[in-house]
Amino acid sequence: MFNPQALVIGFLALTCAALALVFLTVLGRQRGRAAPEFLLLVGAAELYAFGYLGEVAGNSADAARFWLRVQYIGITFMPAAWLLLSVRHTSLLIRHYRKLAAAVFSLSAVNLTAYMTDPMHHLFYRSFSWAVREPFAVVVMEPGVWYWINIAYLNVTVAAGTVLYARAWLHGGGGLREQALIMLTGSLFPWAAHILYITGLVPWNLDPSPPAFAISACFYAWCLFRMRLFDVVPVAHDVIFHELSEAVLVLDDQYRLMDFNRAAQ
């Protein structure tokens, strides 16, 4: 007999496994300058997906509250990780990295604190209940003002990082351009799923964002294993590299062309 809940749980479990594989692969390498930010992004996505797996598999409001706390550790820090990864990987806005890092980590911490203390002030959720909507038992929540503040922060930060990757794809060269396209494409699936969720277009009030990370994990794995993500990372790419009057070619340790400046075109 077809069981939609078991199907969703199975897909979420596969998502967690895929993200864990990507995380452990990068953890074993860590040669590139952007590897720490990438680890933070994948780790946050793993917490989000694992927490949602627990929520879907749970059977009470108390269990849902616990797993939502796990999810929000990932939800609140994913935007910061994505923006800082895009800055470090593309070297765009790299001069402002420390200020950006301080700002986004502070905002993430504030949003996480607002959620963790929500039972005291109900600014995040005005109401919280457990309802059976066959074939799922789901959490039904009425968003509060801080929920929308967090949503705005998430979307603005993700959009900023996406713009940086789009710029690197359009104006970069060699390996950076290809890597930027793959990272950009992989990021669009969870973001699109998030938009569908907050607009109420998903049946049974399910959140499609965590399963969408399984698709992102495929793109990230491709970039890691086939394009050797982080083996070569540009330094001050727009500021210095493309402004040089002499042609410069960047090769990896197997003498493959990874990047080139405008003068070499």
Tab-separated table of C-alpha atoms in Angstrom:
chain	number	residue	atom	x	y	z
A	1	MET	CA	0.000	0.000	0.000
A	2	PHE	CA	1.368	3.405	-1.019
A	3	ASN	CA	2.487	5.428	2.000
A	4	PRO	CA	3.285	9.095	1.192
A	5	GLN	CA	4.753	9.710	4.639
A	6	ALA	CA	7.214	6.833	4.257
A	7	LEU	CA	8.171	8.172	0.826
A	8	VAL	CA	8.885	11.646	2.226
A	9	ILE	CA	10.842	10.194	5.148
A	10	GLY	CA	12.887	8.039	2.786
A	11	PHE	CA	13.699	10.961	0.534
A	12	LEU	CA	14.690	13.096	3.512
A	13	ALA	CA	16.962	10.299	4.739
A	14	LEU	CA	18.634	10.174	1.319
A	15	THR	CA	19.031	13.957	1.435
A	16	CYS	CA	20.763	13.747	4.820
A	17	ALA	CA	23.059	10.992	3.534
A	18	ALA	CA	23.977	12.974	0.400
A	19	LEU	CA	24.743	16.123	2.380
A	20	ALA	CA	26.777	14.136	4.906
A	21	LEU	CA	28.836	12.624	2.071
A	22	VAL	CA	29.581	16.045	0.622
A	23	PHE	CA	30.423	17.420	4.083
A	24	LEU	CA	32.820	14.584	4.927
A	25	THR	CA	34.490	14.805	1.510
A	26	VAL	CA	35.254	18.499	1.928
A	27	LEU	CA	36.274	17.946	5.560
A	28	GLY	CA	38.877	15.456	4.364
A	29	ARG	CA	40.320	17.925	1.870
A	30	GLN	CA	40.022	21.507	3.170
A	31	ARG	CA	42.678	22.791	0.792
A	32	GLY	CA	40.780	25.725	-0.666
A	33	ARG	CA	40.308	29.080	0.986
A	34	ALA	CA	36.511	28.805	0.726
A	35	ALA	CA	36.288	25.313	2.252
A	36	PRO	CA	35.295	26.480	5.795
A	37	GLU	CA	32.365	28.513	4.449
A	38	PHE	CA	31.282	25.576	2.289
A	39	LEU	CA	31.446	23.246	5.288
A	40	LEU	CA	29.288	25.655	7.275
A	41	LEU	CA	26.740	25.825	4.446
A	42	VAL	CA	26.490	22.055	3.998
A	43	GLY	CA	26.502	21.461	7.758
A	44	ALA	CA	23.663	23.945	8.239
A	45	ALA	CA	21.699	22.305	5.420
A	46	GLU	CA	22.293	18.918	7.055
A	47	LEU	CA	20.853	20.168	10.357
A	48	TYR	CA	17.851	21.602	8.524
A	49	ALA	CA	17.170	18.368	6.625
A	50	PHE	CA	17.809	16.110	9.634
A	51	GLY	CA	15.580	18.237	11.853
A	52	TYR	CA	12.799	18.156	9.292
A	53	LEU	CA	13.170	14.385	9.018
A	54	GLY	CA	12.595	14.185	12.770
A	55	GLU	CA	9.605	16.510	12.525
A	56	VAL	CA	7.904	14.505	9.760
A	57	ALA	CA	8.586	11.211	11.527
A	58	GLY	CA	7.408	12.549	14.904
A	59	ASN	CA	4.013	12.114	16.491
A	60	SER	CA	3.515	14.999	18.901
A	61	ALA	CA	3.736	18.758	19.225
A	62	ASP	CA	6.541	18.457	21.799
A	63	ALA	CA	8.615	16.336	19.412
A	64	ALA	CA	7.944	18.843	16.629
A	65	ARG	CA	9.145	21.722	18.828
A	66	PHE	CA	12.381	19.860	19.574
A	67	TRP	CA	13.105	19.099	15.921
A	68	LEU	CA	12.233	22.627	14.882
A	69	ARG	CA	14.939	23.883	17.225
A	70	VAL	CA	17.410	21.644	15.406
A	71	GLN	CA	16.152	22.949	12.062
A	72	TYR	CA	16.464	26.587	13.032
A	73	ILE	CA	20.132	26.224	13.922
A	74	GLY	CA	20.629	25.394	10.263
A	75	ILE	CA	17.993	27.754	8.863
A	76	THR	CA	19.393	30.841	10.558
A	77	PHE	CA	23.043	30.221	9.613
A	78	MET	CA	22.615	28.954	6.049
A	79	PRO	CA	22.165	32.474	4.585
A	80	ALA	CA	25.331	33.699	6.306
A	81	ALA	CA	27.289	30.697	5.061
A	82	TRP	CA	26.028	31.125	1.492
A	83	LEU	CA	26.904	34.819	1.306
A	84	LEU	CA	30.352	34.367	2.835
A	85	LEU	CA	31.037	31.389	0.566
A	86	SER	CA	30.156	33.443	-2.505
A	87	VAL	CA	32.373	36.311	-1.355
A	88	ARG	CA	35.337	34.045	-0.563
A	89	HIS	CA	34.976	31.826	-3.631
A	90	THR	CA	34.570	34.616	-6.193
A	91	SER	CA	36.768	37.158	-4.359
A	92	LEU	CA	34.115	39.782	-5.067
A	93	LEU	CA	33.692	42.126	-2.071
A	94	ILE	CA	36.596	40.275	-0.412
A	95	ARG	CA	37.826	43.573	1.072
A	96	HIS	CA	34.655	43.709	3.144
A	97	TYR	CA	34.711	40.056	4.216
A	98	ARG	CA	35.311	40.641	7.916
A	99	LYS	CA	32.611	43.289	8.197
A	100	LEU	CA	30.157	41.132	6.267
A	101	ALA	CA	30.986	38.098	8.401
A	102	ALA	CA	30.437	40.059	11.622
A	103	ALA	CA	27.138	41.445	10.333
A	104	VAL	CA	25.605	38.221	9.010
A	105	PHE	CA	26.730	36.069	11.928
A	106	SER	CA	25.306	38.631	14.365
A	107	LEU	CA	21.979	38.710	12.516
A	108	SER	CA	21.871	34.912	12.359
A	109	ALA	CA	22.534	34.682	16.090
A	110	VAL	CA	19.799	37.242	16.834
A	111	ASN	CA	17.279	35.349	14.689
A	112	LEU	CA	18.195	32.045	16.311
A	113	THR	CA	17.845	33.562	19.773
A	114	ALA	CA	14.459	34.997	18.804
A	115	TYR	CA	13.258	31.542	17.816
A	116	MET	CA	14.695	29.710	20.824
A	117	THR	CA	13.019	32.177	23.194
A	118	ASP	CA	9.746	32.316	21.254
A	119	PRO	CA	7.649	30.699	24.045
A	120	MET	CA	8.429	33.801	26.136
A	121	HIS	CA	7.321	36.466	23.641
A	122	HIS	CA	5.613	34.741	20.649
A	123	LEU	CA	7.226	37.125	18.187
A	124	PHE	CA	8.260	34.246	15.954
A	125	TYR	CA	5.022	32.259	16.041
A	126	ARG	CA	1.761	33.599	17.405
A	127	SER	CA	0.348	30.086	17.690
A	128	PHE	CA	1.714	26.557	17.444
A	129	SER	CA	-0.357	23.379	17.148
A	130	TRP	CA	-0.239	19.800	15.912
A	131	ALA	CA	-2.832	18.752	13.340
A	132	VAL	CA	-3.568	15.584	11.366
A	133	ARG	CA	-3.936	16.223	7.665
A	134	GLU	CA	-4.069	12.799	6.084
A	135	PRO	CA	-1.722	11.254	5.246
A	136	PHE	CA	0.471	13.529	7.380
A	137	ALA	CA	0.443	14.942	10.874
A	138	VAL	CA	1.869	18.439	10.523
A	139	VAL	CA	2.736	21.497	12.559
A	140	VAL	CA	0.332	24.383	12.070
A	141	MET	CA	1.836	27.753	12.975
A	142	GLU	CA	0.714	31.350	12.668
A	143	PRO	CA	3.764	33.463	11.778
A	144	GLY	CA	4.660	36.423	13.949
A	145	VAL	CA	6.563	39.567	13.100
A	146	TRP	CA	10.009	38.048	13.725
A	147	TYR	CA	9.240	35.142	11.435
A	148	TRP	CA	8.936	37.613	8.563
A	149	ILE	CA	12.063	39.460	9.672
A	150	ASN	CA	13.954	36.162	9.446
A	151	ILE	CA	12.391	35.397	6.049
A	152	ALA	CA	13.441	38.829	4.752
A	153	TYR	CA	16.989	38.368	6.067
A	154	LEU	CA	17.196	34.907	4.522
A	155	ASN	CA	16.035	36.002	1.081
A	156	VAL	CA	18.106	39.191	0.917
A	157	THR	CA	21.268	37.361	1.987
A	158	VAL	CA	20.722	34.439	-0.380
A	159	ALA	CA	19.938	36.850	-3.221
A	160	ALA	CA	23.166	38.770	-2.561
A	161	GLY	CA	25.265	35.612	-2.706
A	162	THR	CA	23.447	34.469	-5.831
A	163	VAL	CA	24.176	37.800	-7.536
A	164	LEU	CA	27.883	37.409	-6.776
A	165	TYR	CA	27.936	33.934	-8.305
A	166	ALA	CA	25.954	35.183	-11.299
A	167	ARG	CA	28.483	37.969	-11.802
A	168	ALA	CA	31.381	35.506	-11.544
A	169	TRP	CA	29.684	33.305	-14.124
A	170	LEU	CA	29.038	36.179	-16.532
A	171	HIS	CA	32.363	37.960	-16.167
A	172	GLY	CA	34.774	35.382	-14.773
A	173	GLY	CA	37.070	33.175	-16.765
A	174	GLY	CA	38.092	29.548	-17.030
A	175	GLY	CA	37.432	27.288	-14.053
A	176	LEU	CA	35.861	29.985	-11.893
A	177	ARG	CA	33.155	30.624	-14.458
A	178	GLU	CA	32.198	26.948	-14.654
A	179	GLN	CA	32.289	26.494	-10.881
A	180	ALA	CA	30.173	29.601	-10.374
A	181	LEU	CA	27.530	28.301	-12.796
A	182	ILE	CA	27.287	24.955	-11.002
A	183	MET	CA	27.112	26.567	-7.539
A	184	LEU	CA	24.551	29.062	-8.809
A	185	THR	CA	22.363	26.381	-10.390
A	186	GLY	CA	22.546	24.138	-7.341
A	187	SER	CA	21.422	26.945	-5.054
A	188	LEU	CA	18.293	27.742	-7.050
A	189	PHE	CA	16.420	24.539	-6.169
A	190	PRO	CA	16.176	25.072	-2.363
A	191	TRP	CA	15.456	28.756	-2.903
A	192	ALA	CA	12.612	27.987	-5.328
A	193	ALA	CA	11.267	25.373	-2.894
A	194	HIS	CA	11.408	27.951	-0.093
A	195	ILE	CA	9.367	30.417	-2.167
A	196	LEU	CA	6.760	27.729	-2.861
A	197	TYR	CA	6.546	26.965	0.863
A	198	ILE	CA	6.107	30.512	2.159
A	199	THR	CA	3.476	31.231	-0.513
A	200	GLY	CA	1.442	28.207	0.608
A	201	LEU	CA	1.594	26.361	-2.715
A	202	VAL	CA	2.743	23.010	-1.284
A	203	PRO	CA	0.121	20.375	-0.318
A	204	TRP	CA	-0.284	19.305	3.337
A	205	ASN	CA	1.853	22.260	4.480
A	206	LEU	CA	5.004	20.253	3.777
A	207	ASP	CA	8.329	22.074	3.476
A	208	PRO	CA	10.026	21.111	0.173
A	209	SER	CA	13.223	23.013	0.958
A	210	PRO	CA	15.106	20.214	2.782
A	211	PRO	CA	14.459	17.594	0.039
A	212	ALA	CA	15.549	20.173	-2.547
A	213	PHE	CA	18.988	20.128	-0.950
A	214	ALA	CA	19.391	16.590	-2.329
A	215	ILE	CA	19.435	18.129	-5.803
A	216	SER	CA	21.888	20.775	-4.640
A	217	ALA	CA	24.099	18.050	-3.178
A	218	CYS	CA	24.313	16.448	-6.645
A	219	PHE	CA	25.552	19.735	-8.134
A	220	TYR	CA	28.002	20.278	-5.285
A	221	ALA	CA	29.295	16.705	-5.617
A	222	TRP	CA	29.800	17.241	-9.350
A	223	CYS	CA	31.756	20.418	-8.616
A	224	LEU	CA	33.833	18.642	-5.963
A	225	PHE	CA	34.672	15.440	-7.797
A	226	ARG	CA	34.712	16.522	-11.448
A	227	MET	CA	35.829	20.144	-11.244
A	228	ARG	CA	37.936	19.898	-8.076
A	229	LEU	CA	36.155	22.685	-6.281
A	230	PHE	CA	38.439	24.812	-4.074
A	231	ASP	CA	41.675	23.429	-5.533
A	232	VAL	CA	42.189	26.804	-7.197
A	233	VAL	CA	40.491	29.875	-5.778
A	234	PRO	CA	41.022	33.339	-7.298
A	235	VAL	CA	42.639	36.060	-5.235
A	236	ALA	CA	41.196	39.548	-5.644
A	237	HIS	CA	39.724	38.300	-8.904
A	238	ASP	CA	37.998	41.451	-10.164
A	239	VAL	CA	40.267	43.907	-8.407
A	240	ILE	CA	43.626	42.660	-9.632
A	241	PHE	CA	43.432	39.631	-11.905
A	242	HIS	CA	41.360	41.085	-14.742
A	243	GLU	CA	43.032	44.489	-14.567
A	244	LEU	CA	46.495	43.169	-15.436
A	245	SER	CA	47.656	44.283	-18.871
A	246	GLU	CA	49.619	41.075	-19.431
A	247	ALA	CA	47.940	37.753	-20.226
A	248	VAL	CA	47.771	35.386	-17.243
A	249	LEU	CA	46.760	31.729	-17.350
A	250	VAL	CA	46.020	29.701	-14.188
A	251	LEU	CA	46.695	25.949	-14.353
A	252	ASP	CA	46.024	23.248	-11.782
A	253	ASP	CA	48.537	20.559	-10.803
A	254	GLN	CA	47.525	18.510	-13.864
A	255	TYR	CA	48.178	21.462	-16.192
A	256	ARG	CA	44.496	21.987	-16.937
A	257	LEU	CA	43.392	25.542	-17.662
A	258	MET	CA	41.392	26.760	-14.657
A	259	ASP	CA	41.229	30.511	-15.233
A	260	PHE	CA	42.506	33.366	-17.379
A	261	ASN	CA	42.267	37.158	-17.370
A	262	ARG	CA	40.809	39.487	-19.956
A	263	ALA	CA	44.167	40.117	-21.584
A	264	ALA	CA	44.452	36.397	-22.398
A	265	GLN	CA	41.121	36.247	-24.201
